[in-house]
């Protein structure tokens, strides 16, 4: 519950946080908006949207503290979105000062890079691109991710070690280090 999240943030001295809409909630952003409303100076959000969202829906999200949209390209979460819908949503949010979060599978980073490079707004690659730690720092997906990191509108979340490594997550450390070194001000 949001009260437990706030207590954890207080305990850890987290002053600000971004609540990213979980895939399991789909495009029903109500719980995220409720959490943001509980402390709007502390929290912002990233929503999952679809083609049915109207301008009024986007205005409501913006007024509720949302500053980005998230798209899953991960196969076990349904795979790539309908790219026509993706492009329409990007066109609708780019003028709002929002960003897009891209949740990718590592093998898809290079093939999707031409599309990603053309994005007309800031983008965030989720969970270190899900680059498998066991494959080390010389693997092609990490190289493609680090090439994207050179773009001024690219940010990479250094999180999700459990998605790229097994406990105690030591294999994730070199991947995280390479990302931080590639774009220290945009991680």
PDB file of N, CA and C in Angstrom, residues 79-179:
ATOM      1  N   UNK A  79       5.108  -9.070 -25.842  1.00  0.00           N
ATOM      2  CA  UNK A  79       5.892  -8.687 -27.014  1.00  0.00           C
ATOM      3  C   UNK A  79       5.668  -7.247 -27.422  1.00  0.00           C
ATOM      4  N   UNK A  80       6.177  -6.930 -28.581  1.00  0.00           N
ATOM      5  CA  UNK A  80       6.139  -5.547 -29.078  1.00  0.00           C
ATOM      6  C   UNK A  80       4.710  -5.050 -29.186  1.00  0.00           C
ATOM      7  N   UNK A  81       4.522  -3.780 -28.840  1.00  0.00           N
ATOM      8  CA  UNK A  81       3.187  -3.200 -29.011  1.00  0.00           C
ATOM      9  C   UNK A  81       2.877  -3.011 -30.488  1.00  0.00           C
ATOM     10  N   UNK A  82       1.634  -2.753 -30.779  1.00  0.00           N
ATOM     11  CA  UNK A  82       1.239  -2.361 -32.131  1.00  0.00           C
ATOM     12  C   UNK A  82       1.988  -1.057 -32.426  1.00  0.00           C
ATOM     13  N   UNK A  83       2.876  -1.082 -33.405  1.00  0.00           N
ATOM     14  CA  UNK A  83       3.729   0.080 -33.650  1.00  0.00           C
ATOM     15  C   UNK A  83       2.942   1.285 -34.161  1.00  0.00           C
ATOM     16  N   UNK A  84       1.816   1.071 -34.795  1.00  0.00           N
ATOM     17  CA  UNK A  84       0.983   2.213 -35.208  1.00  0.00           C
ATOM     18  C   UNK A  84       0.447   2.919 -33.962  1.00  0.00           C
ATOM     19  N   UNK A  85       0.006   2.145 -32.967  1.00  0.00           N
ATOM     20  CA  UNK A  85      -0.462   2.723 -31.704  1.00  0.00           C
ATOM     21  C   UNK A  85       0.709   3.404 -30.992  1.00  0.00           C
ATOM     22  N   UNK A  86       1.842   2.733 -30.920  1.00  0.00           N
ATOM     23  CA  UNK A  86       3.034   3.300 -30.299  1.00  0.00           C
ATOM     24  C   UNK A  86       3.335   4.678 -30.909  1.00  0.00           C
ATOM     25  N   UNK A  87       3.379   4.748 -32.234  1.00  0.00           N
ATOM     26  CA  UNK A  87       3.709   6.013 -32.905  1.00  0.00           C
ATOM     27  C   UNK A  87       2.655   7.086 -32.660  1.00  0.00           C
ATOM     28  N   UNK A  88       1.387   6.705 -32.630  1.00  0.00           N
ATOM     29  CA  UNK A  88       0.332   7.688 -32.353  1.00  0.00           C
ATOM     30  C   UNK A  88       0.464   8.228 -30.928  1.00  0.00           C
ATOM     31  N   UNK A  89       0.744   7.352 -29.976  1.00  0.00           N
ATOM     32  CA  UNK A  89       0.908   7.805 -28.587  1.00  0.00           C
ATOM     33  C   UNK A  89       2.120   8.726 -28.478  1.00  0.00           C
ATOM     34  N   UNK A  90       3.229   8.354 -29.096  1.00  0.00           N
ATOM     35  CA  UNK A  90       4.419   9.217 -29.064  1.00  0.00           C
ATOM     36  C   UNK A  90       4.082  10.591 -29.631  1.00  0.00           C
ATOM     37  N   UNK A  91       3.372  10.652 -30.743  1.00  0.00           N
ATOM     38  CA  UNK A  91       2.977  11.939 -31.328  1.00  0.00           C
ATOM     39  C   UNK A  91       2.109  12.752 -30.373  1.00  0.00           C
ATOM     40  N   UNK A  92       1.274  12.063 -29.601  1.00  0.00           N
ATOM     41  CA  UNK A  92       0.362  12.769 -28.698  1.00  0.00           C
ATOM     42  C   UNK A  92       1.054  13.276 -27.444  1.00  0.00           C
ATOM     43  N   UNK A  93       2.130  12.636 -26.999  1.00  0.00           N
ATOM     44  CA  UNK A  93       2.754  13.051 -25.741  1.00  0.00           C
ATOM     45  C   UNK A  93       4.019  13.879 -25.929  1.00  0.00           C
ATOM     46  N   UNK A  94       4.599  13.885 -27.117  1.00  0.00           N
ATOM     47  CA  UNK A  94       5.882  14.564 -27.289  1.00  0.00           C
ATOM     48  C   UNK A  94       5.801  16.058 -26.994  1.00  0.00           C
ATOM     49  N   UNK A  95       4.677  16.690 -27.246  1.00  0.00           N
ATOM     50  CA  UNK A  95       4.524  18.113 -26.975  1.00  0.00           C
ATOM     51  C   UNK A  95       4.212  18.438 -25.520  1.00  0.00           C
ATOM     52  N   UNK A  96       4.035  17.441 -24.710  1.00  0.00           N
ATOM     53  CA  UNK A  96       3.707  17.643 -23.295  1.00  0.00           C
ATOM     54  C   UNK A  96       4.958  17.734 -22.419  1.00  0.00           C
ATOM     55  N   UNK A  97       6.126  17.515 -23.001  1.00  0.00           N
ATOM     56  CA  UNK A  97       7.339  17.490 -22.197  1.00  0.00           C
ATOM     57  C   UNK A  97       7.524  16.173 -21.474  1.00  0.00           C
ATOM     58  N   UNK A  98       6.839  15.139 -21.915  1.00  0.00           N
ATOM     59  CA  UNK A  98       6.916  13.824 -21.312  1.00  0.00           C
ATOM     60  C   UNK A  98       8.064  13.032 -21.934  1.00  0.00           C
ATOM     61  N   UNK A  99       8.301  11.841 -21.398  1.00  0.00           N
ATOM     62  CA  UNK A  99       9.281  10.910 -21.942  1.00  0.00           C
ATOM     63  C   UNK A  99       8.599   9.561 -22.147  1.00  0.00           C
ATOM     64  N   UNK A 100       9.326   8.629 -22.770  1.00  0.00           N
ATOM     65  CA  UNK A 100       8.814   7.277 -22.959  1.00  0.00           C
ATOM     66  C   UNK A 100       9.799   6.302 -22.318  1.00  0.00           C
ATOM     67  N   UNK A 101       9.255   5.325 -21.593  1.00  0.00           N
ATOM     68  CA  UNK A 101      10.042   4.250 -21.001  1.00  0.00           C
ATOM     69  C   UNK A 101       9.872   3.032 -21.898  1.00  0.00           C
ATOM     70  N   UNK A 102      10.999   2.438 -22.289  1.00  0.00           N
ATOM     71  CA  UNK A 102      10.998   1.272 -23.161  1.00  0.00           C
ATOM     72  C   UNK A 102      11.509   0.069 -22.379  1.00  0.00           C
ATOM     73  N   UNK A 103      10.647  -0.922 -22.226  1.00  0.00           N
ATOM     74  CA  UNK A 103      11.014  -2.161 -21.531  1.00  0.00           C
ATOM     75  C   UNK A 103      11.294  -3.193 -22.616  1.00  0.00           C
ATOM     76  N   UNK A 104      12.570  -3.539 -22.779  1.00  0.00           N
ATOM     77  CA  UNK A 104      13.027  -4.343 -23.906  1.00  0.00           C
ATOM     78  C   UNK A 104      13.650  -5.654 -23.445  1.00  0.00           C
ATOM     79  N   UNK A 105      13.664  -6.621 -24.341  1.00  0.00           N
ATOM     80  CA  UNK A 105      14.490  -7.811 -24.185  1.00  0.00           C
ATOM     81  C   UNK A 105      15.837  -7.500 -24.832  1.00  0.00           C
ATOM     82  N   UNK A 106      16.926  -7.965 -24.234  1.00  0.00           N
ATOM     83  CA  UNK A 106      18.274  -7.670 -24.729  1.00  0.00           C
ATOM     84  C   UNK A 106      18.456  -7.968 -26.222  1.00  0.00           C
ATOM     85  N   UNK A 107      17.994  -9.128 -26.744  1.00  0.00           N
ATOM     86  CA  UNK A 107      18.216  -9.401 -28.169  1.00  0.00           C
ATOM     87  C   UNK A 107      17.515  -8.410 -29.100  1.00  0.00           C
ATOM     88  N   UNK A 108      16.563  -7.650 -28.574  1.00  0.00           N
ATOM     89  CA  UNK A 108      15.819  -6.704 -29.411  1.00  0.00           C
ATOM     90  C   UNK A 108      16.434  -5.305 -29.442  1.00  0.00           C
ATOM     91  N   UNK A 109      17.446  -5.052 -28.614  1.00  0.00           N
ATOM     92  CA  UNK A 109      18.010  -3.705 -28.552  1.00  0.00           C
ATOM     93  C   UNK A 109      18.566  -3.284 -29.908  1.00  0.00           C
ATOM     94  N   UNK A 110      19.433  -4.089 -30.508  1.00  0.00           N
ATOM     95  CA  UNK A 110      20.025  -3.711 -31.800  1.00  0.00           C
ATOM     96  C   UNK A 110      18.974  -3.584 -32.901  1.00  0.00           C
ATOM     97  N   UNK A 111      18.062  -4.556 -33.059  1.00  0.00           N
ATOM     98  CA  UNK A 111      17.066  -4.403 -34.124  1.00  0.00           C
ATOM     99  C   UNK A 111      16.140  -3.194 -33.925  1.00  0.00           C
ATOM    100  N   UNK A 112      15.869  -2.823 -32.669  1.00  0.00           N
ATOM    101  CA  UNK A 112      14.989  -1.680 -32.413  1.00  0.00           C
ATOM    102  C   UNK A 112      15.738  -0.347 -32.386  1.00  0.00           C
ATOM    103  N   UNK A 113      17.060  -0.391 -32.397  1.00  0.00           N
ATOM    104  CA  UNK A 113      17.844   0.845 -32.282  1.00  0.00           C
ATOM    105  C   UNK A 113      17.525   1.894 -33.348  1.00  0.00           C
ATOM    106  N   UNK A 114      17.339   1.531 -34.630  1.00  0.00           N
ATOM    107  CA  UNK A 114      16.994   2.579 -35.607  1.00  0.00           C
ATOM    108  C   UNK A 114      15.708   3.327 -35.234  1.00  0.00           C
ATOM    109  N   UNK A 115      14.699   2.603 -34.773  1.00  0.00           N
ATOM    110  CA  UNK A 115      13.444   3.246 -34.353  1.00  0.00           C
ATOM    111  C   UNK A 115      13.687   4.103 -33.116  1.00  0.00           C
ATOM    112  N   UNK A 116      14.425   3.567 -32.159  1.00  0.00           N
ATOM    113  CA  UNK A 116      14.676   4.277 -30.908  1.00  0.00           C
ATOM    114  C   UNK A 116      15.438   5.576 -31.180  1.00  0.00           C
ATOM    115  N   UNK A 117      16.419   5.518 -32.060  1.00  0.00           N
ATOM    116  CA  UNK A 117      17.225   6.708 -32.380  1.00  0.00           C
ATOM    117  C   UNK A 117      16.371   7.850 -32.951  1.00  0.00           C
ATOM    118  N   UNK A 118      15.259   7.512 -33.586  1.00  0.00           N
ATOM    119  CA  UNK A 118      14.392   8.522 -34.208  1.00  0.00           C
ATOM    120  C   UNK A 118      13.353   9.102 -33.249  1.00  0.00           C
ATOM    121  N   UNK A 119      13.296   8.619 -32.017  1.00  0.00           N
ATOM    122  CA  UNK A 119      12.277   9.110 -31.087  1.00  0.00           C
ATOM    123  C   UNK A 119      12.430  10.617 -30.880  1.00  0.00           C
ATOM    124  N   UNK A 120      11.318  11.350 -30.960  1.00  0.00           N
ATOM    125  CA  UNK A 120      11.376  12.812 -30.857  1.00  0.00           C
ATOM    126  C   UNK A 120      11.231  13.338 -29.433  1.00  0.00           C
ATOM    127  N   UNK A 121      11.544  12.499 -28.457  1.00  0.00           N
ATOM    128  CA  UNK A 121      11.410  12.897 -27.061  1.00  0.00           C
ATOM    129  C   UNK A 121      12.410  12.086 -26.245  1.00  0.00           C
ATOM    130  N   UNK A 122      12.653  12.479 -25.011  1.00  0.00           N
ATOM    131  CA  UNK A 122      13.550  11.675 -24.183  1.00  0.00           C
ATOM    132  C   UNK A 122      12.986  10.269 -23.984  1.00  0.00           C
ATOM    133  N   UNK A 123      13.903   9.293 -23.904  1.00  0.00           N
ATOM    134  CA  UNK A 123      13.483   7.920 -23.658  1.00  0.00           C
ATOM    135  C   UNK A 123      14.353   7.309 -22.577  1.00  0.00           C
ATOM    136  N   UNK A 124      13.755   6.346 -21.875  1.00  0.00           N
ATOM    137  CA  UNK A 124      14.423   5.639 -20.791  1.00  0.00           C
ATOM    138  C   UNK A 124      14.378   4.150 -21.118  1.00  0.00           C
ATOM    139  N   UNK A 125      15.541   3.517 -21.126  1.00  0.00           N
ATOM    140  CA  UNK A 125      15.595   2.065 -21.290  1.00  0.00           C
ATOM    141  C   UNK A 125      15.478   1.465 -19.890  1.00  0.00           C
ATOM    142  N   UNK A 126      14.500   0.603 -19.717  1.00  0.00           N
ATOM    143  CA  UNK A 126      14.206   0.020 -18.417  1.00  0.00           C
ATOM    144  C   UNK A 126      15.151  -1.144 -18.095  1.00  0.00           C
ATOM    145  N   UNK A 127      15.456  -1.316 -16.811  1.00  0.00           N
ATOM    146  CA  UNK A 127      16.137  -2.496 -16.269  1.00  0.00           C
ATOM    147  C   UNK A 127      17.427  -2.877 -17.012  1.00  0.00           C
ATOM    148  N   UNK A 128      18.258  -1.862 -17.287  1.00  0.00           N
ATOM    149  CA  UNK A 128      19.564  -2.095 -17.937  1.00  0.00           C
ATOM    150  C   UNK A 128      19.412  -2.871 -19.246  1.00  0.00           C
ATOM    151  N   UNK A 129      18.273  -2.692 -19.903  1.00  0.00           N
ATOM    152  CA  UNK A 129      18.034  -3.377 -21.171  1.00  0.00           C
ATOM    153  C   UNK A 129      17.901  -4.884 -21.037  1.00  0.00           C
ATOM    154  N   UNK A 130      17.758  -5.358 -19.804  1.00  0.00           N
ATOM    155  CA  UNK A 130      17.654  -6.803 -19.537  1.00  0.00           C
ATOM    156  C   UNK A 130      18.816  -7.576 -20.166  1.00  0.00           C
ATOM    157  N   UNK A 131      19.984  -6.931 -20.201  1.00  0.00           N
ATOM    158  CA  UNK A 131      21.193  -7.534 -20.762  1.00  0.00           C
ATOM    159  C   UNK A 131      21.688  -8.606 -19.790  1.00  0.00           C
ATOM    160  N   UNK A 132      21.796  -9.863 -20.208  1.00  0.00           N
ATOM    161  CA  UNK A 132      22.175 -10.921 -19.276  1.00  0.00           C
ATOM    162  C   UNK A 132      23.595 -10.754 -18.733  1.00  0.00           C
ATOM    163  N   UNK A 133      23.700 -10.687 -17.435  1.00  0.00           N
ATOM    164  CA  UNK A 133      24.997 -10.520 -16.795  1.00  0.00           C
ATOM    165  C   UNK A 133      25.971 -11.640 -17.113  1.00  0.00           C
ATOM    166  N   UNK A 134      25.470 -12.853 -17.266  1.00  0.00           N
ATOM    167  CA  UNK A 134      26.344 -14.009 -17.515  1.00  0.00           C
ATOM    168  C   UNK A 134      27.098 -13.882 -18.831  1.00  0.00           C
ATOM    169  N   UNK A 135      26.616 -13.034 -19.751  1.00  0.00           N
ATOM    170  CA  UNK A 135      27.251 -12.891 -21.061  1.00  0.00           C
ATOM    171  C   UNK A 135      28.341 -11.824 -21.068  1.00  0.00           C
ATOM    172  N   UNK A 136      28.547 -11.141 -19.946  1.00  0.00           N
ATOM    173  CA  UNK A 136      29.653 -10.205 -19.817  1.00  0.00           C
ATOM    174  C   UNK A 136      29.478  -8.899 -20.566  1.00  0.00           C
ATOM    175  N   UNK A 137      30.523  -8.096 -20.516  1.00  0.00           N
ATOM    176  CA  UNK A 137      30.447  -6.732 -21.054  1.00  0.00           C
ATOM    177  C   UNK A 137      30.770  -6.639 -22.546  1.00  0.00           C
ATOM    178  N   UNK A 138      31.180  -7.733 -23.163  1.00  0.00           N
ATOM    179  CA  UNK A 138      31.497  -7.694 -24.597  1.00  0.00           C
ATOM    180  C   UNK A 138      30.359  -8.195 -25.477  1.00  0.00           C
ATOM    181  N   UNK A 139      29.217  -8.449 -24.914  1.00  0.00           N
ATOM    182  CA  UNK A 139      28.094  -8.989 -25.679  1.00  0.00           C
ATOM    183  C   UNK A 139      27.461  -7.916 -26.568  1.00  0.00           C
ATOM    184  N   UNK A 140      26.965  -8.312 -27.746  1.00  0.00           N
ATOM    185  CA  UNK A 140      26.359  -7.355 -28.677  1.00  0.00           C
ATOM    186  C   UNK A 140      25.192  -6.543 -28.099  1.00  0.00           C
ATOM    187  N   UNK A 141      24.267  -7.137 -27.316  1.00  0.00           N
ATOM    188  CA  UNK A 141      23.187  -6.293 -26.790  1.00  0.00           C
ATOM    189  C   UNK A 141      23.688  -5.147 -25.898  1.00  0.00           C
ATOM    190  N   UNK A 142      24.693  -5.407 -25.074  1.00  0.00           N
ATOM    191  CA  UNK A 142      25.229  -4.334 -24.228  1.00  0.00           C
ATOM    192  C   UNK A 142      25.916  -3.283 -25.087  1.00  0.00           C
ATOM    193  N   UNK A 143      26.645  -3.706 -26.106  1.00  0.00           N
ATOM    194  CA  UNK A 143      27.292  -2.739 -27.005  1.00  0.00           C
ATOM    195  C   UNK A 143      26.243  -1.849 -27.667  1.00  0.00           C
ATOM    196  N   UNK A 144      25.131  -2.441 -28.114  1.00  0.00           N
ATOM    197  CA  UNK A 144      24.051  -1.653 -28.731  1.00  0.00           C
ATOM    198  C   UNK A 144      23.434  -0.694 -27.719  1.00  0.00           C
ATOM    199  N   UNK A 145      23.271  -1.157 -26.473  1.00  0.00           N
ATOM    200  CA  UNK A 145      22.726  -0.306 -25.416  1.00  0.00           C
ATOM    201  C   UNK A 145      23.661   0.866 -25.137  1.00  0.00           C
ATOM    202  N   UNK A 146      24.947   0.606 -25.075  1.00  0.00           N
ATOM    203  CA  UNK A 146      25.914   1.671 -24.800  1.00  0.00           C
ATOM    204  C   UNK A 146      26.008   2.668 -25.957  1.00  0.00           C
ATOM    205  N   UNK A 147      25.756   2.212 -27.185  1.00  0.00           N
ATOM    206  CA  UNK A 147      25.683   3.142 -28.319  1.00  0.00           C
ATOM    207  C   UNK A 147      24.485   4.073 -28.148  1.00  0.00           C
ATOM    208  N   UNK A 148      23.338   3.521 -27.737  1.00  0.00           N
ATOM    209  CA  UNK A 148      22.166   4.371 -27.486  1.00  0.00           C
ATOM    210  C   UNK A 148      22.450   5.357 -26.357  1.00  0.00           C
ATOM    211  N   UNK A 149      23.219   4.934 -25.371  1.00  0.00           N
ATOM    212  CA  UNK A 149      23.528   5.798 -24.221  1.00  0.00           C
ATOM    213  C   UNK A 149      24.260   7.063 -24.634  1.00  0.00           C
ATOM    214  N   UNK A 150      24.855   7.069 -25.812  1.00  0.00           N
ATOM    215  CA  UNK A 150      25.558   8.263 -26.279  1.00  0.00           C
ATOM    216  C   UNK A 150      24.597   9.348 -26.765  1.00  0.00           C
ATOM    217  N   UNK A 151      23.347   8.995 -26.994  1.00  0.00           N
ATOM    218  CA  UNK A 151      22.348   9.979 -27.428  1.00  0.00           C
ATOM    219  C   UNK A 151      21.938  10.847 -26.248  1.00  0.00           C
ATOM    220  N   UNK A 152      21.817  12.133 -26.472  1.00  0.00           N
ATOM    221  CA  UNK A 152      21.500  13.068 -25.386  1.00  0.00           C
ATOM    222  C   UNK A 152      20.098  12.872 -24.813  1.00  0.00           C
ATOM    223  N   UNK A 153      19.208  12.222 -25.570  1.00  0.00           N
ATOM    224  CA  UNK A 153      17.851  12.010 -25.070  1.00  0.00           C
ATOM    225  C   UNK A 153      17.656  10.601 -24.503  1.00  0.00           C
ATOM    226  N   UNK A 154      18.765   9.870 -24.284  1.00  0.00           N
ATOM    227  CA  UNK A 154      18.700   8.507 -23.747  1.00  0.00           C
ATOM    228  C   UNK A 154      19.080   8.489 -22.274  1.00  0.00           C
ATOM    229  N   UNK A 155      18.246   7.833 -21.494  1.00  0.00           N
ATOM    230  CA  UNK A 155      18.505   7.558 -20.086  1.00  0.00           C
ATOM    231  C   UNK A 155      18.383   6.047 -19.917  1.00  0.00           C
ATOM    232  N   UNK A 156      19.111   5.478 -18.977  1.00  0.00           N
ATOM    233  CA  UNK A 156      19.037   4.043 -18.724  1.00  0.00           C
ATOM    234  C   UNK A 156      18.863   3.826 -17.234  1.00  0.00           C
ATOM    235  N   UNK A 157      17.855   3.047 -16.885  1.00  0.00           N
ATOM    236  CA  UNK A 157      17.635   2.715 -15.478  1.00  0.00           C
ATOM    237  C   UNK A 157      18.600   1.619 -15.054  1.00  0.00           C
ATOM    238  N   UNK A 158      19.418   1.933 -14.070  1.00  0.00           N
ATOM    239  CA  UNK A 158      20.314   0.938 -13.489  1.00  0.00           C
ATOM    240  C   UNK A 158      19.550   0.324 -12.322  1.00  0.00           C
ATOM    241  N   UNK A 159      18.742  -0.649 -12.672  1.00  0.00           N
ATOM    242  CA  UNK A 159      17.898  -1.350 -11.705  1.00  0.00           C
ATOM    243  C   UNK A 159      17.570  -2.704 -12.303  1.00  0.00           C
ATOM    244  N   UNK A 160      16.911  -3.529 -11.532  1.00  0.00           N
ATOM    245  CA  UNK A 160      16.481  -4.830 -12.047  1.00  0.00           C
ATOM    246  C   UNK A 160      17.596  -5.842 -12.140  1.00  0.00           C
ATOM    247  N   UNK A 161      18.557  -5.786 -11.202  1.00  0.00           N
ATOM    248  CA  UNK A 161      19.645  -6.782 -11.213  1.00  0.00           C
ATOM    249  C   UNK A 161      19.088  -8.200 -11.197  1.00  0.00           C
ATOM    250  N   UNK A 162      17.938  -8.379 -10.555  1.00  0.00           N
ATOM    251  CA  UNK A 162      17.339  -9.720 -10.495  1.00  0.00           C
ATOM    252  C   UNK A 162      16.826 -10.184 -11.856  1.00  0.00           C
ATOM    253  N   UNK A 163      16.731  -9.272 -12.810  1.00  0.00           N
ATOM    254  CA  UNK A 163      16.290  -9.636 -14.153  1.00  0.00           C
ATOM    255  C   UNK A 163      17.460 -10.044 -15.051  1.00  0.00           C
ATOM    256  N   UNK A 164      18.683  -9.736 -14.626  1.00  0.00           N
ATOM    257  CA  UNK A 164      19.829 -10.032 -15.487  1.00  0.00           C
ATOM    258  C   UNK A 164      20.860 -10.945 -14.825  1.00  0.00           C
ATOM    259  N   UNK A 165      20.632 -11.311 -13.572  1.00  0.00           N
ATOM    260  CA  UNK A 165      21.616 -12.097 -12.835  1.00  0.00           C
ATOM    261  C   UNK A 165      20.908 -12.898 -11.743  1.00  0.00           C
ATOM    262  N   UNK A 166      21.584 -13.891 -11.239  1.00  0.00           N
ATOM    263  CA  UNK A 166      21.076 -14.676 -10.122  1.00  0.00           C
ATOM    264  C   UNK A 166      21.719 -14.187  -8.825  1.00  0.00           C
ATOM    265  N   UNK A 167      21.061 -14.425  -7.682  1.00  0.00           N
ATOM    266  CA  UNK A 167      21.674 -14.020  -6.407  1.00  0.00           C
ATOM    267  C   UNK A 167      23.081 -14.592  -6.292  1.00  0.00           C
ATOM    268  N   UNK A 168      24.019 -13.855  -5.805  1.00  0.00           N
ATOM    269  CA  UNK A 168      23.944 -12.536  -5.166  1.00  0.00           C
ATOM    270  C   UNK A 168      24.075 -11.375  -6.148  1.00  0.00           C
ATOM    271  N   UNK A 169      23.794 -11.596  -7.421  1.00  0.00           N
ATOM    272  CA  UNK A 169      23.727 -10.555  -8.454  1.00  0.00           C
ATOM    273  C   UNK A 169      25.077  -9.983  -8.853  1.00  0.00           C
ATOM    274  N   UNK A 170      26.143 -10.687  -8.567  1.00  0.00           N
ATOM    275  CA  UNK A 170      27.486 -10.209  -8.907  1.00  0.00           C
ATOM    276  C   UNK A 170      27.659 -10.015 -10.412  1.00  0.00           C
ATOM    277  N   UNK A 171      26.999 -10.837 -11.220  1.00  0.00           N
ATOM    278  CA  UNK A 171      27.133 -10.710 -12.671  1.00  0.00           C
ATOM    279  C   UNK A 171      26.499  -9.426 -13.195  1.00  0.00           C
ATOM    280  N   UNK A 172      25.610  -8.831 -12.424  1.00  0.00           N
ATOM    281  CA  UNK A 172      24.984  -7.571 -12.844  1.00  0.00           C
ATOM    282  C   UNK A 172      25.911  -6.379 -12.648  1.00  0.00           C
ATOM    283  N   UNK A 173      26.866  -6.488 -11.737  1.00  0.00           N
ATOM    284  CA  UNK A 173      27.718  -5.351 -11.391  1.00  0.00           C
ATOM    285  C   UNK A 173      28.521  -4.839 -12.591  1.00  0.00           C
ATOM    286  N   UNK A 174      29.208  -5.682 -13.365  1.00  0.00           N
ATOM    287  CA  UNK A 174      29.942  -5.144 -14.514  1.00  0.00           C
ATOM    288  C   UNK A 174      29.033  -4.494 -15.562  1.00  0.00           C
ATOM    289  N   UNK A 175      27.836  -5.031 -15.715  1.00  0.00           N
ATOM    290  CA  UNK A 175      26.877  -4.434 -16.662  1.00  0.00           C
ATOM    291  C   UNK A 175      26.485  -3.042 -16.168  1.00  0.00           C
ATOM    292  N   UNK A 176      26.104  -2.945 -14.904  1.00  0.00           N
ATOM    293  CA  UNK A 176      25.734  -1.651 -14.325  1.00  0.00           C
ATOM    294  C   UNK A 176      26.894  -0.667 -14.411  1.00  0.00           C
ATOM    295  N   UNK A 177      28.086  -1.121 -14.111  1.00  0.00           N
ATOM    296  CA  UNK A 177      29.264  -0.257 -14.163  1.00  0.00           C
ATOM    297  C   UNK A 177      29.487   0.281 -15.577  1.00  0.00           C
ATOM    298  N   UNK A 178      29.382  -0.579 -16.578  1.00  0.00           N
ATOM    299  CA  UNK A 178      29.567  -0.147 -17.966  1.00  0.00           C
ATOM    300  C   UNK A 178      28.539   0.909 -18.354  1.00  0.00           C
ATOM    301  N   UNK A 179      27.305   0.735 -17.911  1.00  0.00           N
ATOM    302  CA  UNK A 179      26.249   1.704 -18.232  1.00  0.00           C
ATOM    303  C   UNK A 179      26.530   3.038 -17.541  1.00  0.00           C
TER     304      UNK A 179
END
